CSV table of C-alpha atoms and ligand atoms in Angstrom, one decimal:
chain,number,residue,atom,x,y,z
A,1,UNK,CA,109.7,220.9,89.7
A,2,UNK,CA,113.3,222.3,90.3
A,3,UNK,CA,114.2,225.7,89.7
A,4,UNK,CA,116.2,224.3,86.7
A,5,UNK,CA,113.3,222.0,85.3
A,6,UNK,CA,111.3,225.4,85.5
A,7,UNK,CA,113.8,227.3,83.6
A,8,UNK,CA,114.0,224.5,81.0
A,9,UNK,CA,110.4,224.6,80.5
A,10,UNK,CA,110.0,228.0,80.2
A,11,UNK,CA,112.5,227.6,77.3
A,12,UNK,CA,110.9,225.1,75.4
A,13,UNK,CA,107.1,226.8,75.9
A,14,UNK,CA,108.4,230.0,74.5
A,15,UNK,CA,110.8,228.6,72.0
A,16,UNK,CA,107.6,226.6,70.7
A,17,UNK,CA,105.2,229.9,70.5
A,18,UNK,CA,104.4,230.6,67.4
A,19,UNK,CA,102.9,234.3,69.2
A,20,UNK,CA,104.5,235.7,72.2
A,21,UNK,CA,102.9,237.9,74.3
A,22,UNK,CA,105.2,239.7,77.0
A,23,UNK,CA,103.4,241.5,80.1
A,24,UNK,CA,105.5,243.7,82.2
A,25,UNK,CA,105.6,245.3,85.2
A,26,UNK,CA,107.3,247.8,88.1
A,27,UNK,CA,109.3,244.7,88.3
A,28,UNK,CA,111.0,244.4,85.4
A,29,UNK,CA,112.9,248.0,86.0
A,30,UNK,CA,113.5,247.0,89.7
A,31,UNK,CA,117.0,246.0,89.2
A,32,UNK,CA,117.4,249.2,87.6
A,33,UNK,CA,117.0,251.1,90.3
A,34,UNK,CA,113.7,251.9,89.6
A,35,UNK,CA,111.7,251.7,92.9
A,36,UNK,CA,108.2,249.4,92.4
A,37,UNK,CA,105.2,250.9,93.6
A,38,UNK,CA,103.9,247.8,96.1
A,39,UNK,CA,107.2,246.5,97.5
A,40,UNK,CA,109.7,247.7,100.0
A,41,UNK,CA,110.7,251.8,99.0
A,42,UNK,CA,107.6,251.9,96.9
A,43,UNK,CA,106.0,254.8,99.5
A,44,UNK,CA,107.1,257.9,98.8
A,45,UNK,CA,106.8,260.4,102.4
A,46,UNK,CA,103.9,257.6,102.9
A,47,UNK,CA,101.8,258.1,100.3
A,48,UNK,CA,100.5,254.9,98.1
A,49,UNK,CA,100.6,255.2,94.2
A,50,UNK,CA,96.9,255.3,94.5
A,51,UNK,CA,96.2,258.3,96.6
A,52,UNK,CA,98.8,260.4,94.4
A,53,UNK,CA,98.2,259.2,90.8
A,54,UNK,CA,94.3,260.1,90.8
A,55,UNK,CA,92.5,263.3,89.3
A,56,UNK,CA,91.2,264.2,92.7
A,57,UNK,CA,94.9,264.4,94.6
A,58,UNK,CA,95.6,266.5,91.1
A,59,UNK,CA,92.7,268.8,91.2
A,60,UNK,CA,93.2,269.3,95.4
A,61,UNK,CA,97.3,269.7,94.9
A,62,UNK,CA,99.0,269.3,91.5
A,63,UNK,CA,101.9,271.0,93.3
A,64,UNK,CA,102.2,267.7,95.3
A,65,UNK,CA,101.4,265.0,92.7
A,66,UNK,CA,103.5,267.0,89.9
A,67,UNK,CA,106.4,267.2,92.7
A,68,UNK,CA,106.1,262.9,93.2
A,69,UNK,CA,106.1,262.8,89.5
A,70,UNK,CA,109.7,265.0,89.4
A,71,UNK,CA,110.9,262.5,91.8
A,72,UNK,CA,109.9,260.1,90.3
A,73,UNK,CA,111.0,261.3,86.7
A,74,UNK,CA,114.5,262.5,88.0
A,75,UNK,CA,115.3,259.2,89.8
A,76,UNK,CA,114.1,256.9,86.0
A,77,UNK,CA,116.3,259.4,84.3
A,78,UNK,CA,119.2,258.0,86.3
A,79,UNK,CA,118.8,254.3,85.2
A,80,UNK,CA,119.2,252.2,82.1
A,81,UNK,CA,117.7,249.3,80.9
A,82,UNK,CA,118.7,246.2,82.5
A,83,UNK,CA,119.7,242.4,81.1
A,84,UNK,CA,115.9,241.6,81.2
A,85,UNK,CA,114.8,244.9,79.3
A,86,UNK,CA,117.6,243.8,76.7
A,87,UNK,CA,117.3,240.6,76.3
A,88,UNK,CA,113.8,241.5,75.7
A,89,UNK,CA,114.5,243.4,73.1
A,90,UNK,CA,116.7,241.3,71.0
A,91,UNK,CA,113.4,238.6,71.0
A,92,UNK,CA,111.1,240.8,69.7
A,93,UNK,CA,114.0,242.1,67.1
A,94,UNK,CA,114.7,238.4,66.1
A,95,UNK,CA,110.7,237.2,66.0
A,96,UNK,CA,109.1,240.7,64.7
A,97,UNK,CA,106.0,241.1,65.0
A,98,UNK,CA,105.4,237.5,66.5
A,99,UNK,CA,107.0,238.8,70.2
A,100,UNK,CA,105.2,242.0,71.4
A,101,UNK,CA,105.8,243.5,74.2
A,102,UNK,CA,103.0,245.1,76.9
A,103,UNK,CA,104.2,247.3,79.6
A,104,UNK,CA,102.4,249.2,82.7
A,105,UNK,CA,105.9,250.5,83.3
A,106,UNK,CA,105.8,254.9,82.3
A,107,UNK,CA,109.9,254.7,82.7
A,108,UNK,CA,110.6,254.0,79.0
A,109,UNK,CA,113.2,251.6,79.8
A,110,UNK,CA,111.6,249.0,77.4
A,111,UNK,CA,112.0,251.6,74.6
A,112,UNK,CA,115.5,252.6,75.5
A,113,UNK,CA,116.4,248.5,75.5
A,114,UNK,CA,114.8,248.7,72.1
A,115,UNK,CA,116.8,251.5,70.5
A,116,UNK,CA,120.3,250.1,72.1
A,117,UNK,CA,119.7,246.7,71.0
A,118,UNK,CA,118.4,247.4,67.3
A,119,UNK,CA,121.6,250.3,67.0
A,120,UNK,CA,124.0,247.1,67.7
A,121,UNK,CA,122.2,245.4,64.9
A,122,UNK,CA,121.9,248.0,62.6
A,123,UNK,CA,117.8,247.2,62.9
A,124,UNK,CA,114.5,249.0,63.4
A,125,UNK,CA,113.8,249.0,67.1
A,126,UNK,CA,110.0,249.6,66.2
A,127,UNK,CA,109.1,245.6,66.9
A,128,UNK,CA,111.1,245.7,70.3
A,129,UNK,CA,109.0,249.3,71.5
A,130,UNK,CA,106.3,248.3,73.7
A,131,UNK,CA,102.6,249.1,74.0
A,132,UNK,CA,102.9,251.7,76.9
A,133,UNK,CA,99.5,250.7,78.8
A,134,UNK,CA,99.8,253.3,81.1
A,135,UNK,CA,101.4,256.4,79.7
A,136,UNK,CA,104.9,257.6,80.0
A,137,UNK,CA,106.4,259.8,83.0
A,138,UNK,CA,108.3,262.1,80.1
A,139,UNK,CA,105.2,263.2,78.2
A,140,UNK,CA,103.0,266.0,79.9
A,141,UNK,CA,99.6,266.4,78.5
A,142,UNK,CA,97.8,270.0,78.6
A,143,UNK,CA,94.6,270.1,80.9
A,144,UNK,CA,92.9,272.4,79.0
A,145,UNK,CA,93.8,271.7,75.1
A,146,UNK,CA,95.6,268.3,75.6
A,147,UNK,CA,98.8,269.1,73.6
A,148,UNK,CA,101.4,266.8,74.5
A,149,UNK,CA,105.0,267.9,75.1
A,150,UNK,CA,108.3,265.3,75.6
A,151,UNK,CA,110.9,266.1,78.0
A,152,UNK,CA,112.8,264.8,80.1
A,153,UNK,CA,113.6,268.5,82.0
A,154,UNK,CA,113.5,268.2,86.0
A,155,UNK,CA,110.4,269.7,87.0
A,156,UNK,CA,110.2,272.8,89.3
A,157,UNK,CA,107.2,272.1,91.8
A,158,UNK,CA,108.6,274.5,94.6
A,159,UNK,CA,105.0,276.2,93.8
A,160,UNK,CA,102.0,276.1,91.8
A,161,UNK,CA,103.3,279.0,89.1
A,162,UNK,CA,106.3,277.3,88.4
A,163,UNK,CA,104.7,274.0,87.4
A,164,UNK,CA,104.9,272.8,84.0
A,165,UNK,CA,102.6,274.9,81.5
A,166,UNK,CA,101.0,274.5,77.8
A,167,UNK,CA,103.4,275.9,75.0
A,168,UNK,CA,100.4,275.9,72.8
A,169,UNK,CA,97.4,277.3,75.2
A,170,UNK,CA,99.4,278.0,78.6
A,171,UNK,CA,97.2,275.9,79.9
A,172,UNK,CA,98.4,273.6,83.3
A,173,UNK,CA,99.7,270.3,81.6
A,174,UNK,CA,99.5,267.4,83.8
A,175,UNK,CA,101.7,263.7,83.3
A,176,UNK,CA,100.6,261.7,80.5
A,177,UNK,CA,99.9,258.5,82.4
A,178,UNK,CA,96.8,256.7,83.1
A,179,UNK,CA,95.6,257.3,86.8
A,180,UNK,CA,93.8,255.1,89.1
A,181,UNK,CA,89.8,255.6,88.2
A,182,UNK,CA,90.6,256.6,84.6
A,183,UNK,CA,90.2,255.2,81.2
A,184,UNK,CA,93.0,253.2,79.7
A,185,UNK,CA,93.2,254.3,75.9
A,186,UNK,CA,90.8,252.4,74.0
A,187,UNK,CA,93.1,251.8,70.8
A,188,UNK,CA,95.6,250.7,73.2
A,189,UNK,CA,94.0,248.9,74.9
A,190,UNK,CA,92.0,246.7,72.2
A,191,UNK,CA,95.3,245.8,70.9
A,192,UNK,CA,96.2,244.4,74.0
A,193,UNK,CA,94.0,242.7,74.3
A,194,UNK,CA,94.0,240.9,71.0
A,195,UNK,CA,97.3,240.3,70.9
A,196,UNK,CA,96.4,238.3,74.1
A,197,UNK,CA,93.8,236.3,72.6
A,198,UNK,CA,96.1,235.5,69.7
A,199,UNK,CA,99.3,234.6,72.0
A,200,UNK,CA,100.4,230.9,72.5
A,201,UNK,CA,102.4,232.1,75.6
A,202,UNK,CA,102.2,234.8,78.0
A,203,UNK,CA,105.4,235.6,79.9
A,204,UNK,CA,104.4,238.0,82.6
A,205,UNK,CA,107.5,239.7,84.7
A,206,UNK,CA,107.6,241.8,87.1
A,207,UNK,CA,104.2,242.9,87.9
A,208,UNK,CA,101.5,242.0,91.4
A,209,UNK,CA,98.6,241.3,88.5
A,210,UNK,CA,96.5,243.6,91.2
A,211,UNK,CA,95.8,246.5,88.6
A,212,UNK,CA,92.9,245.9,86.2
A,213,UNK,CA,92.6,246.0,83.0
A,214,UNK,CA,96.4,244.8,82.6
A,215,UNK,CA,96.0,242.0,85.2
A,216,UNK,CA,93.7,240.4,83.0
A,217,UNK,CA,95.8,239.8,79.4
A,218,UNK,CA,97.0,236.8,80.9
A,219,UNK,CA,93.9,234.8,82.1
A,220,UNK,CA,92.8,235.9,78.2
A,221,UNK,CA,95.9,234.1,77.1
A,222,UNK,CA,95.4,231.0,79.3
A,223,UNK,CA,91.6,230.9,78.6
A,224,UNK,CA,92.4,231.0,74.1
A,225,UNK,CA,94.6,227.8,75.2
A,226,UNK,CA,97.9,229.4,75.2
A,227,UNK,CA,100.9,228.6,77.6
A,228,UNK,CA,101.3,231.3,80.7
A,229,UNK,CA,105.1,231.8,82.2
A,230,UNK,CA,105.4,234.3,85.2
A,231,UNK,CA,108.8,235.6,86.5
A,232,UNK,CA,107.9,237.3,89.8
A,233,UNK,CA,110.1,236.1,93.5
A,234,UNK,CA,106.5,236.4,95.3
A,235,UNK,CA,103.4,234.9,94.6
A,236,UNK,CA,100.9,236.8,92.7
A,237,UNK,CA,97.1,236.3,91.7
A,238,UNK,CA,98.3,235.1,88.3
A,239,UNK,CA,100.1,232.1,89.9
A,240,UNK,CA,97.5,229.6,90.1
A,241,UNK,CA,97.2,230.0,86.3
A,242,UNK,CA,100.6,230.0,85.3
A,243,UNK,CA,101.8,226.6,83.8
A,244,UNK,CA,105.2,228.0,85.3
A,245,UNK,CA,106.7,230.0,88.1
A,246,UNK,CA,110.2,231.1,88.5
A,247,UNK,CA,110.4,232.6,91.8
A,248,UNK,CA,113.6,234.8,90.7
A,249,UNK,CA,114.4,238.5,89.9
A,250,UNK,CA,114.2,239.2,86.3
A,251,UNK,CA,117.4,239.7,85.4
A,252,UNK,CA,118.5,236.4,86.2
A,253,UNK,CA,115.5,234.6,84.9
A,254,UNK,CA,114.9,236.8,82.0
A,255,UNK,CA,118.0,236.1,79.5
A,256,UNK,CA,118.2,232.6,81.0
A,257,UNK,CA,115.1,231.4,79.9
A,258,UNK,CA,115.7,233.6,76.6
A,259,UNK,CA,118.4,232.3,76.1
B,301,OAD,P1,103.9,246.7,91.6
B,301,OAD,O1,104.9,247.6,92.4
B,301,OAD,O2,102.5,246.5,92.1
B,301,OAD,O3,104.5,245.2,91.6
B,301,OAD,C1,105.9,244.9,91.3
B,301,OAD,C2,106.1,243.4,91.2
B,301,OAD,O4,107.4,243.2,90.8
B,301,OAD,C3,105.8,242.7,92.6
B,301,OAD,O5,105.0,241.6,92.4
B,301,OAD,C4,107.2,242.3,93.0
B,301,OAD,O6,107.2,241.0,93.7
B,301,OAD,C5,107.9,242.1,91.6
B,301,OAD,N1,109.4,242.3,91.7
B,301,OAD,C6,110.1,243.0,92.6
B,301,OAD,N2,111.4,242.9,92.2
B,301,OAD,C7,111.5,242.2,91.1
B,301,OAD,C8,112.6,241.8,90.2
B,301,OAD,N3,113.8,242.1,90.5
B,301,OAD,N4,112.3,241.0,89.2
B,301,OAD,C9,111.0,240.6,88.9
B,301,OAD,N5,109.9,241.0,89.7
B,301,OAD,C10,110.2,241.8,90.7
B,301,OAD,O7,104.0,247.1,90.1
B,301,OAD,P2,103.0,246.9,88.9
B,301,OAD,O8,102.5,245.5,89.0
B,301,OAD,O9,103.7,247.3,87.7
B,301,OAD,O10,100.0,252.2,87.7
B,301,OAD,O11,101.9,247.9,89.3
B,301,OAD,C11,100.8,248.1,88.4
B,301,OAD,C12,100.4,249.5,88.3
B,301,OAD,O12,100.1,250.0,89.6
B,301,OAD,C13,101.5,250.4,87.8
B,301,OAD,O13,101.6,250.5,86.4
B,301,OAD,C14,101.1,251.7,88.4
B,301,OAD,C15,100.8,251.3,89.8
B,301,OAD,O14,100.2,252.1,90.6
B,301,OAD,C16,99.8,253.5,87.5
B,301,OAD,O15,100.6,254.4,87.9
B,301,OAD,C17,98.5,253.8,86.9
């Protein structure tokens, strides 16, 4: 199929779905600037995602991991939601509650789409927020009493006594994401999933489907008979299940098959 024939068929598939599930990824915010965690510039001083964002590198050194996490937080602070992110947005404001989005992303740009987009309309921007899979990178969560505090604040991690503390228990807080070997939350999690299961299409962007559980929501999709649409320019293990590729960044891709 041409890349125009893909783009078309995209169109109709998700014009057609009576339930859209949306899946997104590191991919989505890429063009952003938001730097994915498997491509080129996702190392940070040569450390993977997945030997920083586990309990053990916490326990050993939160200095380093909390001082990846101010990089990481300081450089999403920078950025705003894209054409994708929007355009997302304004089809889960015009098909509420039939269009829900999913994200792995902890960058919030999904949420900030959703609050710009729904302001120009004068609308809730509660159907465009997403289901945050894997946390947020501005919420901290204390260690000890498991308060939760927002902020989007630099963090000082020049040492161990300056890092973030409890205002509640002055416990050490740590980020509020899911990290590789933990539990996703349950609730969350079972609504993923069933919003999968109930989904005529799945349009996945952005993400390497390499990080279980969230790699899965499509297959579940595909398997319950509904249509799978993947926007990724490489490959990924959700390809061969895909009823359509587009091989193109997602802000190209995104409002054109939208639109
Ligand atoms: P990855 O960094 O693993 O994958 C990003 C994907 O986006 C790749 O497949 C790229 O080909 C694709 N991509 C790059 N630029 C793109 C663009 N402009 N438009 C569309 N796609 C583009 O990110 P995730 O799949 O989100 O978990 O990673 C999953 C999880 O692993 C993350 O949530 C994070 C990470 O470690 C935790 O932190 C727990």
């Amino acid at each position: 199929m041409t890349a125009s024939a893909d783009i078309a068929r995209a169109h109709a598939l998700l014009a057609a779905a009576e339930r859209v599930l949306v899946l997104t990824g590191a991919g989505v915010s890429a063009e952003s600037g938001v730097p994915t965690f498997r491509g080129a510039g996702g190392l940070w001083r040569d450390y993977r995602a997945e030997e920083l964002a586990t309990p053990g590198a916490f326990a050993r050194d939160p200095r380093l991991v909390w001082e990846w996490y101010g990089w990481r937080r300081a450089k999403v602070a920078e950025c705003t939601p894209n054409a994708a992110h929007l355009a997302l947005a304004r089809l889960a404001l015009a098909r509420p509650g039939r269009v829900r989005l999913v994200t792995q992303n902890v960058d919030e740009l999904h949420a900030d789409a959703a609050r710009q987009v729904a302001a120009e309309l004068g609308a809730d921007p509660a159907p465009a927020i997403p289901l945050e899979l894997h946390g947020s990178i501005f919420r901290a969560r204390c260690t000890r009493c498991g308060t939760r505090a927002v902020s989007r604040d630099p963090i000082d991690a020049s040492s161990r006594e300056t890092l973030p503390r409890c205002a509640t228990c002055g416990g050490p807080m740590r980020p509020d994401v899911v990290w590789f070997g933990e539990s996703l939350d349950e609730r969350v999690l079972g609504e993923a999933f069933e919003l999968a299961a109930a989904a005529s299409a799945c349009l996945v962007v952005g993400t390497s489907a390499v990080v279980q559980p969230a790699a899965s929501l499509a297959s579940v999709t595909a398997r319950a008979g509904g249509a799978v649409i993947e926007i990724n320019p490489d490959e990924t293990p959700l390809t061969p299940y895909a009823d359509v590729s587009i091989r193109s960044g997602a802000v190209a891709a995104v409002p054109e098959i939208l639109g």
